[in-house]
Amino acid sequence: MSRTSRSVATALVVLILVAALGFVYASPYIALNRVKRAADARDAQTVNEYVDFPALRASLKDQVAALLTRRIDIQKSGNPLAIIGAMIGAALVGPLVDSYATPDGVAAILNGIPPRGDPGERPPPQANNGTSANPAASSSNAPSSGVATAQQPPREPPQTTAGYRDLNTFVVTYQHGAGDARYSAIFRRYGLVSWKLAAVDLNG
């Protein structure tokens, strides 16, 4: 093999390696794009490929329970009726989790509409407003919760950031405004280039 041929072969191998590494690095962004599009379209079969529902359900249960516990602690010295309302909400954690561990719920989470722990809350049935699934773009003008906040005016789309937390964890963080609470959708690696939504962090 001539020197020129060896140089071409080496350059080709380097290009293939760089392309492969680029695809591996971009794989969670691709997964985010695909699962968001599928959830917005209520394509349950595709959503199932990109969501670890048992892990997401467990995470939602823990996060919502912790949210309600904090709410009860804050309201202990306040209005007794508010405390009763929070306790009723705690009893409804199961149904709330069940409603969010669905394509509708995934669409809401990925469109900046997380569960807030309100009694009777359900994800809005039409979370998508037709915007891009780009992780740097926002995706919803819908109300920020279900039944309990149905009369609230639409909020501005959230600011969204996405990136690796570590080699096997990819986090998408949403925040509607500088003074608003943040929350995160957490993707975990399942194989070399496969990623699934597996958890939420309602504390950002």
Tab-separated table of C-alpha atoms in Angstrom, residues 10-188:
chain	number	residue	atom	x	y	z
A	10	THR	CA	-6.013	6.675	8.234
A	11	ALA	CA	-8.012	9.822	7.563
A	12	LEU	CA	-11.110	7.729	6.812
A	13	VAL	CA	-10.736	5.778	10.061
A	14	VAL	CA	-10.328	9.030	12.013
A	15	LEU	CA	-13.433	10.501	10.366
A	16	ILE	CA	-15.479	7.395	11.162
A	17	LEU	CA	-14.257	7.458	14.773
A	18	VAL	CA	-15.077	11.147	15.176
A	19	ALA	CA	-18.537	10.627	13.656
A	20	ALA	CA	-19.205	7.678	15.969
A	21	LEU	CA	-18.118	9.640	19.039
A	22	GLY	CA	-20.254	12.579	17.927
A	23	PHE	CA	-23.282	10.311	17.572
A	24	VAL	CA	-22.696	8.808	21.018
A	25	TYR	CA	-22.420	12.294	22.526
A	26	ALA	CA	-25.550	13.514	20.722
A	27	SER	CA	-27.604	10.402	21.532
A	28	PRO	CA	-29.461	11.853	24.587
A	29	TYR	CA	-30.402	14.982	22.621
A	30	ILE	CA	-31.754	12.728	19.869
A	31	ALA	CA	-33.683	10.664	22.437
A	32	LEU	CA	-35.136	13.843	23.984
A	33	ASN	CA	-36.264	15.084	20.588
A	34	ARG	CA	-37.866	11.768	19.659
A	35	VAL	CA	-39.666	11.143	22.937
A	36	LYS	CA	-41.004	14.688	23.055
A	37	ARG	CA	-42.352	14.466	19.520
A	38	ALA	CA	-43.877	11.068	20.267
A	39	ALA	CA	-45.425	12.272	23.537
A	40	ASP	CA	-46.862	15.379	21.878
A	41	ALA	CA	-48.357	13.130	19.194
A	42	ARG	CA	-49.571	10.661	21.866
A	43	ASP	CA	-47.616	7.906	20.089
A	44	ALA	CA	-47.678	5.491	23.019
A	45	GLN	CA	-45.584	2.819	21.294
A	46	THR	CA	-42.673	5.194	20.676
A	47	VAL	CA	-43.024	6.805	24.097
A	48	ASN	CA	-42.674	3.350	25.663
A	49	GLU	CA	-39.325	2.968	23.890
A	50	TYR	CA	-37.938	6.123	25.477
A	51	VAL	CA	-39.488	6.095	28.966
A	52	ASP	CA	-38.707	3.753	31.848
A	53	PHE	CA	-42.199	3.945	33.303
A	54	PRO	CA	-41.543	1.916	36.505
A	55	ALA	CA	-38.569	4.168	37.350
A	56	LEU	CA	-40.480	7.320	36.383
A	57	ARG	CA	-43.458	6.240	38.484
A	58	ALA	CA	-41.246	5.631	41.542
A	59	SER	CA	-39.543	8.997	41.073
A	60	LEU	CA	-42.857	10.832	40.698
A	61	LYS	CA	-44.218	9.166	43.819
A	62	ASP	CA	-41.181	10.208	45.879
A	63	GLN	CA	-41.074	13.744	44.467
A	64	VAL	CA	-44.793	14.485	44.833
A	65	ALA	CA	-44.878	13.013	48.346
A	66	ALA	CA	-41.917	15.203	49.330
A	67	LEU	CA	-43.621	18.234	47.759
A	68	LEU	CA	-46.786	17.651	49.767
A	69	THR	CA	-44.827	17.042	52.967
A	70	ARG	CA	-43.090	20.407	52.573
A	71	ARG	CA	-46.436	22.067	51.870
A	72	ILE	CA	-47.949	20.615	55.069
A	73	ASP	CA	-44.894	21.679	57.091
A	74	ILE	CA	-45.157	25.246	55.771
A	75	GLN	CA	-48.885	25.426	56.508
A	76	LYS	CA	-48.810	23.922	59.998
A	77	SER	CA	-49.101	27.324	61.622
A	78	GLY	CA	-51.438	28.706	58.987
A	79	ASN	CA	-54.970	28.069	57.840
A	80	PRO	CA	-56.295	24.701	59.133
A	81	LEU	CA	-58.359	24.300	55.988
A	82	ALA	CA	-55.216	24.639	53.888
A	83	ILE	CA	-53.583	21.911	55.952
A	84	ILE	CA	-56.586	19.641	55.420
A	85	GLY	CA	-56.393	20.345	51.695
A	86	ALA	CA	-52.723	19.403	51.622
A	87	MET	CA	-53.449	16.185	53.525
A	88	ILE	CA	-56.196	15.311	51.052
A	89	GLY	CA	-53.673	15.922	48.302
A	90	ALA	CA	-51.258	13.512	49.984
A	91	ALA	CA	-53.946	10.822	49.875
A	92	LEU	CA	-54.227	11.368	46.129
A	93	VAL	CA	-50.534	10.853	45.331
A	94	GLY	CA	-51.254	7.476	43.724
A	95	PRO	CA	-53.838	8.726	41.197
A	96	LEU	CA	-51.696	11.775	40.411
A	97	VAL	CA	-48.657	9.584	39.736
A	98	ASP	CA	-50.766	7.251	37.597
A	99	SER	CA	-51.983	10.191	35.512
A	100	TYR	CA	-48.462	11.522	34.915
A	101	ALA	CA	-46.924	8.114	34.130
A	102	THR	CA	-48.661	8.238	30.730
A	103	PRO	CA	-47.933	9.763	27.299
A	104	ASP	CA	-50.031	12.787	28.358
A	105	GLY	CA	-47.968	13.107	31.517
A	106	VAL	CA	-44.671	12.718	29.677
A	107	ALA	CA	-45.778	15.386	27.184
A	108	ALA	CA	-46.616	17.723	30.081
A	109	ILE	CA	-43.285	17.106	31.826
A	110	LEU	CA	-41.321	17.720	28.620
A	111	ASN	CA	-43.340	20.861	27.861
A	112	GLY	CA	-42.630	22.624	31.137
A	113	ILE	CA	-45.802	21.550	32.963
A	114	PRO	CA	-44.747	19.427	35.968
A	115	PRO	CA	-47.069	18.030	38.625
A	116	ARG	CA	-47.664	20.475	41.479
A	117	GLY	CA	-49.418	18.161	43.902
A	118	ASP	CA	-52.824	19.850	43.709
A	119	PRO	CA	-55.873	17.700	44.598
A	120	GLY	CA	-57.468	16.278	41.461
A	121	GLU	CA	-54.542	17.383	39.320
A	122	ARG	CA	-54.055	15.741	35.931
A	123	PRO	CA	-51.732	16.590	33.047
A	124	PRO	CA	-53.373	18.792	30.418
A	125	PRO	CA	-54.539	16.665	27.474
A	126	GLN	CA	-52.954	19.002	24.922
A	127	ALA	CA	-49.594	20.061	26.321
A	128	ASN	CA	-47.970	20.695	22.947
A	129	ASN	CA	-48.247	24.093	21.319
A	130	GLY	CA	-46.515	23.044	18.133
A	131	THR	CA	-43.056	24.375	18.933
A	132	SER	CA	-39.805	22.565	18.283
A	133	ALA	CA	-38.567	19.755	20.507
A	134	ASN	CA	-35.134	21.353	20.580
A	135	PRO	CA	-33.907	21.173	24.205
A	136	ALA	CA	-32.945	24.834	24.073
A	137	ALA	CA	-36.456	25.801	23.026
A	138	SER	CA	-39.585	26.106	25.099
A	139	SER	CA	-42.662	24.094	24.384
A	140	SER	CA	-45.831	25.140	26.107
A	141	ASN	CA	-48.271	27.946	26.621
A	142	ALA	CA	-50.649	25.636	28.486
A	143	PRO	CA	-51.674	26.127	32.115
A	144	SER	CA	-49.180	24.825	34.623
A	145	SER	CA	-51.358	22.069	36.092
A	146	GLY	CA	-54.599	20.223	35.610
A	147	VAL	CA	-58.041	20.566	37.155
A	148	ALA	CA	-56.969	22.591	40.158
A	149	THR	CA	-55.471	25.371	38.032
A	150	ALA	CA	-57.704	25.223	34.967
A	151	GLN	CA	-58.711	28.880	35.382
A	152	GLN	CA	-55.155	30.226	35.557
A	153	PRO	CA	-53.983	32.298	32.559
A	154	PRO	CA	-51.353	30.730	30.286
A	155	ARG	CA	-47.786	31.179	31.431
A	156	GLU	CA	-44.847	32.197	29.321
A	157	PRO	CA	-42.931	29.264	27.803
A	158	PRO	CA	-40.160	28.044	30.106
A	159	GLN	CA	-36.476	28.558	29.574
A	160	THR	CA	-34.861	25.178	29.037
A	161	THR	CA	-31.296	23.959	29.437
A	162	ALA	CA	-29.995	20.460	28.764
A	163	GLY	CA	-26.718	18.693	29.368
A	164	TYR	CA	-24.864	15.777	30.880
A	165	ARG	CA	-24.787	15.462	34.660
A	166	ASP	CA	-22.396	12.562	34.350
A	167	LEU	CA	-21.530	9.889	31.792
A	168	ASN	CA	-24.833	8.040	32.264
A	169	THR	CA	-27.195	10.867	33.274
A	170	PHE	CA	-28.618	13.606	31.063
A	171	VAL	CA	-30.732	16.383	32.612
A	172	VAL	CA	-33.207	18.813	31.054
A	173	THR	CA	-34.020	21.729	33.375
A	174	TYR	CA	-37.063	23.989	33.017
A	175	GLN	CA	-37.724	27.401	34.575
A	176	HIS	CA	-40.515	29.844	33.671
A	177	GLY	CA	-38.890	32.925	35.172
A	178	ALA	CA	-36.063	34.114	37.379
A	179	GLY	CA	-38.226	33.930	40.488
A	180	ASP	CA	-39.942	30.654	39.680
A	181	ALA	CA	-38.955	27.217	40.892
A	182	ARG	CA	-37.055	24.973	38.534
A	183	TYR	CA	-37.601	21.306	37.849
A	184	SER	CA	-35.721	18.710	35.832
A	185	ALA	CA	-36.481	15.732	33.620
A	186	ILE	CA	-33.760	13.122	34.024
A	187	PHE	CA	-32.692	10.694	31.312
A	188	ARG	CA	-30.515	7.669	32.041
